[in-house]
CSV table of C-alpha atoms and ligand atoms in Angstrom, one decimal:
chain,number,residue,atom,x,y,z
M,1,MET,CA,0.0,0.0,0.0
M,2,ALA,CA,1.3,3.4,-1.0
M,3,ASP,CA,1.7,5.7,2.0
M,4,LYS,CA,1.2,8.9,0.1
M,5,PHE,CA,-1.6,9.9,-2.2
M,6,ASP,CA,0.1,10.8,-5.5
M,7,ILE,CA,-2.6,12.5,-7.6
M,8,GLU,CA,-0.5,12.6,-10.8
M,9,GLN,CA,0.0,8.8,-10.6
M,10,VAL,CA,-3.6,8.2,-9.7
M,11,ARG,CA,-4.7,10.1,-12.8
M,12,LYS,CA,-2.4,8.1,-14.9
M,13,ASP,CA,-4.2,5.0,-13.6
M,14,PHE,CA,-7.4,6.2,-15.3
M,15,PRO,CA,-6.5,6.5,-19.0
M,16,ILE,CA,-9.8,8.0,-20.0
M,17,LEU,CA,-9.1,11.2,-18.1
M,18,ASP,CA,-6.2,12.1,-20.4
M,19,GLN,CA,-8.1,13.4,-23.5
M,20,GLN,CA,-9.4,16.5,-25.2
M,21,VAL,CA,-13.1,16.9,-25.5
M,22,ASN,CA,-14.3,19.6,-27.9
M,23,GLY,CA,-10.8,21.0,-28.0
M,24,ALA,CA,-10.4,21.3,-24.3
M,25,PRO,CA,-9.0,19.0,-21.6
M,26,LEU,CA,-11.7,16.7,-20.3
M,27,VAL,CA,-13.1,17.6,-16.9
M,28,TYR,CA,-15.2,14.7,-15.8
M,29,PHE,CA,-17.5,15.7,-13.0
M,30,ASP,CA,-20.3,13.1,-13.5
M,31,ASN,CA,-19.0,10.5,-11.1
M,32,ALA,CA,-22.3,10.1,-9.4
M,33,ALA,CA,-23.7,8.8,-12.7
M,34,THR,CA,-20.8,6.4,-13.2
M,35,THR,CA,-17.1,6.4,-12.3
M,36,GLN,CA,-14.2,5.8,-14.6
M,37,LYS,CA,-12.2,2.6,-14.6
M,38,PRO,CA,-8.5,2.1,-13.6
M,39,GLN,CA,-6.2,0.4,-16.1
M,40,MET,CA,-6.2,-2.7,-13.9
M,41,VAL,CA,-9.9,-3.2,-14.5
M,42,ILE,CA,-9.6,-2.7,-18.3
M,43,ASP,CA,-6.6,-5.1,-18.3
M,44,ALA,CA,-8.6,-7.7,-16.4
M,45,LEU,CA,-11.4,-7.6,-18.9
M,46,ASN,CA,-8.9,-8.0,-21.7
M,47,HIS,CA,-7.1,-10.8,-19.9
M,48,TYR,CA,-10.4,-12.7,-19.2
M,49,TYR,CA,-11.5,-12.7,-22.8
M,50,THR,CA,-8.0,-13.3,-24.2
M,51,ARG,CA,-7.1,-16.2,-21.9
M,52,ASP,CA,-9.8,-17.6,-19.5
M,53,ASN,CA,-13.3,-17.2,-21.1
M,54,ALA,CA,-15.6,-20.2,-20.3
M,55,ASN,CA,-18.9,-20.8,-18.6
M,56,ILE,CA,-18.6,-21.3,-14.9
M,57,HIS,CA,-19.4,-23.9,-12.1
M,58,ARG,CA,-20.3,-26.9,-14.2
M,59,GLY,CA,-17.3,-27.2,-16.5
M,60,LEU,CA,-14.5,-29.7,-15.6
M,61,HIS,CA,-11.9,-28.3,-18.0
M,62,THR,CA,-9.2,-25.9,-17.2
M,63,LEU,CA,-10.7,-22.8,-18.6
M,64,ALA,CA,-14.0,-23.4,-16.8
M,65,GLU,CA,-12.0,-23.8,-13.6
M,66,ARG,CA,-10.1,-20.6,-14.2
M,67,ALA,CA,-13.3,-18.7,-15.0
M,68,THR,CA,-15.0,-20.1,-11.9
M,69,THR,CA,-12.1,-19.2,-9.7
M,70,GLY,CA,-11.9,-15.7,-11.0
M,71,TYR,CA,-15.6,-15.1,-10.6
M,72,GLU,CA,-15.7,-16.6,-7.1
M,73,LEU,CA,-12.6,-14.6,-6.1
M,74,THR,CA,-14.5,-11.4,-6.5
M,75,ARG,CA,-17.2,-12.7,-4.2
M,76,LYS,CA,-14.5,-13.4,-1.6
M,77,LYS,CA,-13.1,-9.8,-2.1
M,78,LEU,CA,-16.6,-8.4,-1.5
M,79,LYS,CA,-17.0,-10.4,1.6
M,80,ASP,CA,-13.9,-8.7,3.0
M,81,PHE,CA,-14.8,-5.3,1.6
M,82,LEU,CA,-18.2,-5.4,3.4
M,83,ASN,CA,-17.1,-7.4,6.4
M,84,ALA,CA,-19.9,-9.9,5.6
M,85,GLU,CA,-20.0,-13.1,7.7
M,86,SER,CA,-19.6,-15.4,4.6
M,87,THR,CA,-19.3,-15.4,0.8
M,88,ASP,CA,-22.7,-17.0,0.3
M,89,GLN,CA,-24.4,-13.8,1.5
M,90,ILE,CA,-22.9,-11.9,-1.5
M,91,ILE,CA,-25.3,-12.2,-4.5
M,92,PHE,CA,-24.3,-11.0,-7.9
M,93,THR,CA,-27.0,-9.0,-9.8
M,94,SER,CA,-26.8,-6.6,-12.7
M,95,GLY,CA,-26.9,-3.5,-10.5
M,96,THR,CA,-28.5,-1.7,-7.6
M,97,THR,CA,-31.8,-1.6,-9.4
M,98,ALA,CA,-31.8,-5.4,-9.9
M,99,GLY,CA,-30.9,-6.0,-6.2
M,100,ILE,CA,-33.7,-3.8,-4.9
M,101,ASN,CA,-36.2,-5.4,-7.3
M,102,LEU,CA,-35.0,-8.8,-6.1
M,103,VAL,CA,-35.7,-8.0,-2.5
M,104,ALA,CA,-39.1,-6.4,-3.3
M,105,GLN,CA,-40.2,-9.3,-5.4
M,106,THR,CA,-39.0,-12.1,-3.0
M,107,TYR,CA,-38.9,-10.8,0.5
M,108,GLY,CA,-41.7,-8.4,-0.2
M,109,ARG,CA,-43.9,-10.9,-1.9
M,110,ALA,CA,-43.5,-13.4,0.9
M,111,ASN,CA,-43.9,-10.9,3.8
M,112,PHE,CA,-46.0,-7.9,2.9
M,113,SER,CA,-49.8,-8.0,3.4
M,114,LYS,CA,-52.7,-5.6,3.4
M,115,GLY,CA,-52.3,-2.6,5.6
M,116,ASP,CA,-48.5,-3.0,6.0
M,117,VAL,CA,-46.4,0.1,5.5
M,118,ILE,CA,-43.1,0.4,3.6
M,119,LEU,CA,-41.2,3.5,4.4
M,120,VAL,CA,-38.9,5.2,1.8
M,121,SER,CA,-37.4,8.7,2.0
M,122,ASN,CA,-38.0,11.8,0.0
M,123,LEU,CA,-34.4,11.6,-1.0
M,124,GLU,CA,-34.6,8.3,-2.9
M,125,HIS,CA,-33.6,7.4,-6.4
M,126,HIS,CA,-36.5,6.1,-8.5
M,127,SER,CA,-35.0,2.6,-8.3
M,128,ASN,CA,-35.6,2.7,-4.5
M,129,ILE,CA,-39.2,4.0,-4.9
M,130,VAL,CA,-40.9,2.2,-7.9
M,131,PRO,CA,-40.1,-1.4,-6.9
M,132,TRP,CA,-41.8,-0.7,-3.5
M,133,GLN,CA,-44.8,0.9,-5.2
M,134,MET,CA,-45.1,-2.1,-7.5
M,135,ILE,CA,-45.1,-4.7,-4.7
M,136,ALA,CA,-47.2,-2.5,-2.4
M,137,GLU,CA,-49.9,-2.3,-5.0
M,138,GLU,CA,-49.9,-6.0,-5.5
M,139,LYS,CA,-50.1,-6.7,-1.8
M,140,GLY,CA,-52.4,-3.9,-0.7
M,141,ALA,CA,-49.5,-2.4,1.3
M,142,GLU,CA,-48.8,1.3,1.4
M,143,VAL,CA,-45.6,3.3,0.7
M,144,GLN,CA,-45.1,6.2,3.1
M,145,VAL,CA,-42.4,8.9,2.9
M,146,ILE,CA,-39.8,10.1,5.4
M,147,PRO,CA,-39.7,13.9,4.8
M,148,VAL,CA,-36.6,15.9,4.0
M,149,ASP,CA,-36.0,19.5,5.2
M,150,GLU,CA,-34.9,22.5,3.2
M,151,ALA,CA,-31.2,21.7,3.7
M,152,GLY,CA,-31.6,18.2,2.4
M,153,VAL,CA,-31.6,16.4,5.8
M,154,LEU,CA,-34.0,13.7,6.6
M,155,ASP,CA,-36.4,14.4,9.5
M,156,MET,CA,-35.6,11.8,12.0
M,157,LYS,CA,-38.3,12.9,14.4
M,158,ALA,CA,-40.9,12.4,11.7
M,159,TYR,CA,-39.3,9.0,10.9
M,160,VAL,CA,-39.7,7.8,14.5
M,161,GLU,CA,-43.3,9.0,14.5
M,162,LEU,CA,-44.0,7.1,11.2
M,163,LEU,CA,-42.5,4.0,12.7
M,164,ASP,CA,-44.6,4.3,15.9
M,165,SER,CA,-47.9,5.1,14.3
M,166,ASN,CA,-48.0,2.5,11.5
M,167,ARG,CA,-47.5,-1.2,10.9
M,168,VAL,CA,-44.1,-0.6,9.3
M,169,LYS,CA,-42.7,-3.8,7.8
M,170,PHE,CA,-39.9,-2.4,5.8
M,171,VAL,CA,-37.7,0.6,5.5
M,172,ALA,CA,-35.8,1.3,2.2
M,173,VAL,CA,-33.4,4.3,2.2
M,174,ASN,CA,-30.2,5.3,0.5
M,175,HIS,CA,-27.0,5.8,2.5
M,176,VAL,CA,-26.2,8.8,0.3
M,177,SER,CA,-28.4,10.8,-2.0
M,178,ASN,CA,-27.2,10.8,-5.6
M,179,ALA,CA,-29.1,14.1,-6.3
M,180,ILE,CA,-27.8,16.3,-3.5
M,181,GLY,CA,-25.1,14.3,-1.7
M,182,THR,CA,-26.7,14.1,1.8
M,183,ILE,CA,-25.2,11.3,4.0
M,184,ASN,CA,-28.1,9.7,5.9
M,185,PRO,CA,-27.7,8.5,9.5
M,186,ILE,CA,-28.2,4.8,8.5
M,187,SER,CA,-27.0,3.4,11.8
M,188,TYR,CA,-29.8,5.3,13.7
M,189,ILE,CA,-32.3,4.5,10.9
M,190,ILE,CA,-31.6,0.8,11.2
M,191,GLU,CA,-31.6,0.8,15.0
M,192,GLN,CA,-35.0,2.5,15.1
M,193,ALA,CA,-36.5,0.2,12.4
M,194,HIS,CA,-35.3,-2.9,14.2
M,195,ARG,CA,-36.9,-1.5,17.4
M,196,VAL,CA,-40.3,-1.9,15.8
M,197,GLY,CA,-39.4,-5.2,14.0
M,198,ALA,CA,-39.1,-3.7,10.5
M,199,LYS,CA,-36.3,-4.8,8.1
M,200,VAL,CA,-34.1,-2.4,6.3
M,201,LEU,CA,-32.7,-2.2,2.8
M,202,ILE,CA,-29.8,0.3,2.3
M,203,ASP,CA,-29.3,1.6,-1.2
M,204,GLY,CA,-25.5,1.9,-1.1
M,205,ALA,CA,-25.1,3.0,-4.7
M,206,GLN,CA,-23.5,6.3,-3.8
M,207,SER,CA,-21.8,5.4,-0.6
M,208,VAL,CA,-19.6,2.4,-1.3
M,209,ALA,CA,-17.2,4.4,-3.5
M,210,HIS,CA,-16.6,7.0,-0.7
M,211,PHE,CA,-16.4,5.2,2.6
M,212,GLU,CA,-16.2,1.7,4.1
M,213,ILE,CA,-19.4,-0.1,5.1
M,214,ASP,CA,-19.3,-2.7,7.7
M,215,VAL,CA,-22.6,-4.6,7.3
M,216,GLN,CA,-22.2,-6.4,10.6
M,217,ALA,CA,-21.4,-3.4,12.7
M,218,LEU,CA,-24.3,-1.5,11.1
M,219,ASP,CA,-26.6,-4.5,11.5
M,220,ILE,CA,-27.7,-4.1,7.8
M,221,ASP,CA,-30.5,-6.5,6.6
M,222,PHE,CA,-30.0,-5.9,2.9
M,223,LEU,CA,-27.5,-3.7,1.0
M,224,ALA,CA,-27.5,-3.1,-2.7
M,225,PHE,CA,-25.0,-1.4,-4.9
M,226,SER,CA,-23.5,-1.2,-8.5
M,227,ALA,CA,-20.0,-2.0,-9.6
M,228,HIS,CA,-20.0,0.8,-12.1
M,229,LYS,CA,-20.2,3.5,-9.4
M,230,LEU,CA,-17.3,1.8,-7.6
M,231,PHE,CA,-14.7,2.1,-10.5
M,232,GLY,CA,-15.8,-1.3,-11.9
M,233,PRO,CA,-17.6,-2.4,-15.0
M,234,THR,CA,-21.2,-1.8,-15.9
M,235,GLY,CA,-23.7,-4.6,-15.7
M,236,VAL,CA,-22.6,-5.9,-12.2
M,237,GLY,CA,-24.3,-5.3,-8.9
M,238,VAL,CA,-24.1,-6.7,-5.4
M,239,LEU,CA,-26.9,-7.7,-3.1
M,240,TYR,CA,-25.8,-8.5,0.5
M,241,GLY,CA,-28.4,-9.9,2.9
M,242,LYS,CA,-28.5,-11.5,6.3
M,243,ARG,CA,-28.3,-15.2,6.0
M,244,THR,CA,-31.6,-16.0,7.8
M,245,LEU,CA,-33.5,-13.6,5.6
M,246,LEU,CA,-31.9,-14.8,2.3
M,247,GLU,CA,-32.5,-18.4,3.3
M,248,ALA,CA,-36.2,-17.8,4.0
M,249,MET,CA,-36.7,-15.9,0.7
M,250,PRO,CA,-38.1,-17.7,-2.3
M,251,PRO,CA,-36.0,-17.6,-5.5
M,252,TYR,CA,-36.5,-14.6,-7.9
M,253,GLN,CA,-35.9,-16.0,-11.3
M,254,GLY,CA,-36.0,-19.7,-12.3
M,255,GLY,CA,-33.5,-21.3,-14.7
M,256,GLY,CA,-30.1,-22.9,-14.8
M,257,GLU,CA,-27.6,-22.5,-11.9
M,258,MET,CA,-30.3,-21.8,-9.3
M,259,ILE,CA,-31.6,-25.4,-9.0
M,260,LYS,CA,-30.5,-28.4,-7.1
M,261,GLU,CA,-32.6,-30.9,-9.0
M,262,VAL,CA,-35.3,-30.5,-11.7
M,263,SER,CA,-38.0,-32.9,-12.6
M,264,PHE,CA,-41.6,-32.5,-13.9
M,265,ALA,CA,-42.8,-33.6,-10.5
M,266,GLY,CA,-41.1,-30.6,-8.9
M,267,THR,CA,-37.8,-28.8,-8.5
M,268,THR,CA,-35.6,-28.2,-5.5
M,269,TYR,CA,-33.5,-25.0,-5.3
M,270,ASN,CA,-29.8,-24.5,-5.0
M,271,GLU,CA,-28.1,-23.1,-1.9
M,272,LEU,CA,-27.1,-19.5,-1.3
M,273,PRO,CA,-25.9,-17.6,-3.2
M,274,TYR,CA,-26.7,-19.6,-6.3
M,275,LYS,CA,-30.4,-19.7,-5.5
M,276,PHE,CA,-30.5,-16.1,-6.6
M,277,GLU,CA,-28.2,-16.3,-9.6
M,278,ALA,CA,-30.2,-17.9,-12.4
M,279,GLY,CA,-28.6,-18.3,-15.8
M,280,THR,CA,-25.1,-17.5,-16.9
M,281,PRO,CA,-23.9,-14.5,-15.0
M,282,ASN,CA,-21.8,-11.6,-16.2
M,283,ILE,CA,-18.6,-13.5,-15.5
M,284,ALA,CA,-16.1,-11.2,-17.2
M,285,ASP,CA,-17.3,-8.1,-15.5
M,286,VAL,CA,-17.6,-9.7,-12.1
M,287,TYR,CA,-14.0,-10.9,-12.5
M,288,ALA,CA,-12.8,-7.4,-13.5
M,289,PHE,CA,-14.8,-5.8,-10.7
M,290,GLY,CA,-12.5,-7.6,-8.2
M,291,PHE,CA,-9.6,-5.6,-9.6
M,292,ALA,CA,-11.5,-2.3,-8.9
M,293,LEU,CA,-11.7,-3.4,-5.2
M,294,ASP,CA,-8.0,-4.2,-5.3
M,295,TYR,CA,-7.3,-0.8,-6.7
M,296,LEU,CA,-9.2,1.0,-4.0
M,297,LYS,CA,-7.5,-1.1,-1.4
M,298,SER,CA,-4.1,0.0,-2.8
M,299,LEU,CA,-4.8,3.7,-2.1
M,300,PRO,CA,-3.6,5.0,1.2
M,301,LYS,CA,-6.3,4.8,3.9
M,302,ASN,CA,-8.5,7.9,4.1
M,303,ALA,CA,-6.9,9.5,1.1
M,304,VAL,CA,-10.0,9.1,-1.1
M,305,TRP,CA,-12.2,10.7,1.5
M,306,GLU,CA,-9.8,13.6,2.2
M,307,GLN,CA,-9.2,14.3,-1.4
M,308,GLU,CA,-13.0,14.4,-2.1
M,309,LYS,CA,-13.7,16.5,1.0
M,310,ALA,CA,-11.1,19.1,-0.2
M,311,LEU,CA,-12.7,19.2,-3.6
M,312,LEU,CA,-16.2,19.6,-2.1
M,313,ASP,CA,-15.1,22.5,0.1
M,314,TYR,CA,-13.2,24.2,-2.7
M,315,ALA,CA,-16.0,23.8,-5.3
M,316,THR,CA,-18.7,25.0,-2.8
M,317,GLU,CA,-16.6,28.1,-1.9
M,318,GLN,CA,-16.0,28.9,-5.6
M,319,LEU,CA,-19.6,28.4,-6.7
M,320,MET,CA,-21.1,30.4,-3.9
M,321,GLN,CA,-19.3,33.5,-5.3
M,322,ILE,CA,-21.3,33.3,-8.5
M,323,ASP,CA,-24.2,35.7,-8.6
M,324,GLY,CA,-27.6,34.1,-8.8
M,325,LEU,CA,-26.3,30.6,-8.1
M,326,ARG,CA,-28.0,28.6,-5.3
M,327,ILE,CA,-26.7,25.3,-4.0
M,328,VAL,CA,-29.5,22.7,-3.5
M,329,GLY,CA,-28.7,20.5,-0.6
M,330,GLN,CA,-26.6,21.9,2.2
M,331,ALA,CA,-26.6,19.1,4.6
M,332,PRO,CA,-23.8,19.2,7.2
M,333,GLU,CA,-22.9,15.6,6.2
M,334,LYS,CA,-22.4,15.4,2.5
M,335,ILE,CA,-20.3,13.5,-0.1
M,336,ALA,CA,-18.5,15.4,-2.9
M,337,VAL,CA,-21.6,16.3,-4.9
M,338,VAL,CA,-22.7,19.9,-5.6
M,339,SER,CA,-26.2,20.3,-7.0
M,340,PHE,CA,-27.1,23.9,-8.0
M,341,VAL,CA,-29.5,26.1,-9.9
M,342,ILE,CA,-28.9,29.5,-11.4
M,343,ASP,CA,-31.6,32.2,-11.6
M,344,GLY,CA,-33.2,32.5,-14.9
M,345,VAL,CA,-31.2,29.8,-16.6
M,346,HIS,CA,-32.4,26.3,-17.5
M,347,PRO,CA,-30.0,23.6,-16.1
M,348,GLN,CA,-30.0,21.8,-19.4
M,349,ASP,CA,-28.7,24.8,-21.3
M,350,ILE,CA,-25.8,25.0,-18.8
M,351,GLY,CA,-25.0,21.3,-19.3
M,352,VAL,CA,-25.0,21.6,-23.1
M,353,LEU,CA,-22.7,24.6,-23.1
M,354,LEU,CA,-20.3,23.3,-20.5
M,355,ASP,CA,-19.7,20.3,-22.7
M,356,LYS,CA,-18.4,22.7,-25.4
M,357,PHE,CA,-15.7,23.6,-22.8
M,358,GLY,CA,-14.9,19.9,-22.2
M,359,VAL,CA,-16.7,19.8,-18.8
M,360,ALA,CA,-19.0,16.9,-18.1
M,361,ILE,CA,-21.7,17.4,-15.5
M,362,ARG,CA,-25.2,16.0,-15.1
M,363,THR,CA,-28.3,18.1,-15.5
M,364,GLY,CA,-32.0,17.2,-14.9
M,365,HIS,CA,-33.9,15.4,-12.1
M,366,HIS,CA,-31.2,12.8,-11.4
M,367,CYS,CA,-33.8,10.0,-11.2
M,368,ALA,CA,-35.2,11.7,-8.1
M,369,GLN,CA,-38.3,13.5,-9.3
M,370,PRO,CA,-40.1,13.5,-5.9
M,371,LEU,CA,-37.0,15.3,-4.4
M,372,MET,CA,-37.1,17.9,-7.2
M,373,ALA,CA,-40.9,18.3,-6.6
M,374,ARG,CA,-40.1,18.9,-2.9
M,375,TYR,CA,-37.9,21.8,-3.8
M,376,GLU,CA,-40.2,22.9,-6.6
M,377,LEU,CA,-37.5,22.5,-9.2
M,378,VAL,CA,-37.5,20.9,-12.7
M,379,GLY,CA,-33.9,19.8,-12.2
M,380,THR,CA,-30.5,20.9,-11.1
M,381,CYS,CA,-26.9,21.0,-12.4
M,382,ARG,CA,-24.9,18.4,-10.5
M,383,ALA,CA,-21.1,18.3,-10.3
M,384,SER,CA,-19.9,15.1,-8.6
M,385,PHE,CA,-16.3,14.4,-7.8
M,386,ALA,CA,-14.1,11.4,-7.4
M,387,PHE,CA,-10.6,11.2,-5.8
M,388,TYR,CA,-9.0,11.5,-9.2
M,389,ASN,CA,-10.4,15.0,-9.7
M,390,THR,CA,-8.3,18.1,-8.9
M,391,LYS,CA,-8.7,21.7,-7.8
M,392,SER,CA,-7.4,22.9,-11.1
M,393,GLU,CA,-10.2,21.0,-12.8
M,394,ILE,CA,-12.6,22.9,-10.5
M,395,ASP,CA,-11.0,26.1,-11.7
M,396,LEU,CA,-11.6,25.1,-15.3
M,397,PHE,CA,-15.2,24.2,-14.5
M,398,VAL,CA,-15.9,27.5,-12.7
M,399,LYS,CA,-14.4,29.5,-15.5
M,400,ALA,CA,-16.4,27.7,-18.1
M,401,LEU,CA,-19.6,28.1,-16.0
M,402,LYS,CA,-19.1,31.8,-15.7
M,403,ARG,CA,-18.7,32.1,-19.5
M,404,THR,CA,-21.8,29.9,-19.9
M,405,ILE,CA,-23.9,32.1,-17.7
M,406,THR,CA,-22.7,35.2,-19.6
M,407,MET,CA,-23.7,33.5,-22.9
M,408,LEU,CA,-27.1,32.6,-21.6
M,409,SER,CA,-28.2,35.7,-19.9
D,501,LIG,C1,-27.3,5.0,-9.5
D,501,LIG,C2,-28.1,4.8,-8.4
D,501,LIG,C3,-29.1,3.8,-8.4
D,501,LIG,C4,-29.3,2.9,-9.5
D,501,LIG,O1,-28.2,2.2,-9.9
D,501,LIG,P1,-28.1,1.3,-11.2
D,501,LIG,O2,-26.7,1.0,-11.4
D,501,LIG,O3,-28.7,2.2,-12.3
D,501,LIG,O4,-29.0,0.1,-11.0
D,501,LIG,C5,-29.9,3.6,-7.3
D,501,LIG,N1,-29.7,4.5,-6.2
D,501,LIG,C6,-28.8,5.4,-6.2
D,501,LIG,C7,-28.7,6.3,-4.9
D,501,LIG,C8,-28.0,5.7,-7.3
D,501,LIG,O5,-27.1,6.6,-7.3
């Protein structure tokens, strides 16, 4: 492990960053949508398809064995990454969305009934709202909402009241808001839910890239996240669950891999985690994802968080000096995401013009329309940073933003 965080070296590890876009150096500030991949991950994908490609688990030949070992090695790395009790509680999915739908369609279908309440927060991504609405409708259950205040902080007093005045069966909240960056107090949220016997799913899509999560210390029932927001490939997600819960849950999809024995008289299901991994999985990308975890581990401890914190403070300070600019979401606990609006200018126009200066940010509702509605906005501009970003990139961004505003007003 390196003992010093060398930003020049780190940037070299991400080859995509070194390019010109529309005649200007690329400034990639859309990390909350997806992160870039280190060379190690790109090389792993290349290696897998060049040397090891085969289907996993059933093959007896050497390539099948290599492919299986590589795939299962990532599961082992994830067990360590999350401090899970065992590898069979790590289920590979295609992403956060797939993991949440799996829990809603299995745990939810088996456990929710008429009059039950599922709590989500006003800060959620659509993928942590819609699956709950779908199963609630089917089961006659009801989705209720933990309110958020003007600054973007969840109202914990209202949360406890909701827990105490309803038959709450399930709480589904994100650890970190993708739209405005708020870090939610999940330890407290979980403790309070457990007090009334409710189970909790944490949407960790935005948090795993920024700080360590210990699923045992936090007593998390379910955790879902995506590899592509954690410097790994697209098309891979992770669902962690407590063993007793996963064991009691019926399978989600039927097919190969998830069975023990199939006959027309009836079928028995495979054990965890394979019960939930029907069909040929995304072997190459799971394998390569393991290298993203290795890469993160190779960075000096706390360096990622410190670098991002410095970027957040600097960007906030620079942006606040712009006339007519308002930052949406000013929670005291935030990751390096700055969402903002500018008087009289449509966010989309800003996004389009910034691209002409090589700057990539996200504009729109960020898959969080109920949150935009809460603030009576159609959308925001969102700059989201990763540890490979720099203050000089923020300078380029702020300069481009000022020119953009002049052009638009
Ligand atoms: C990105 C994101 C999701 C959805 O992740 P997918 O990779 O699109 O499945 C869910 N929740 C949050 C908070 C996110 O940021």
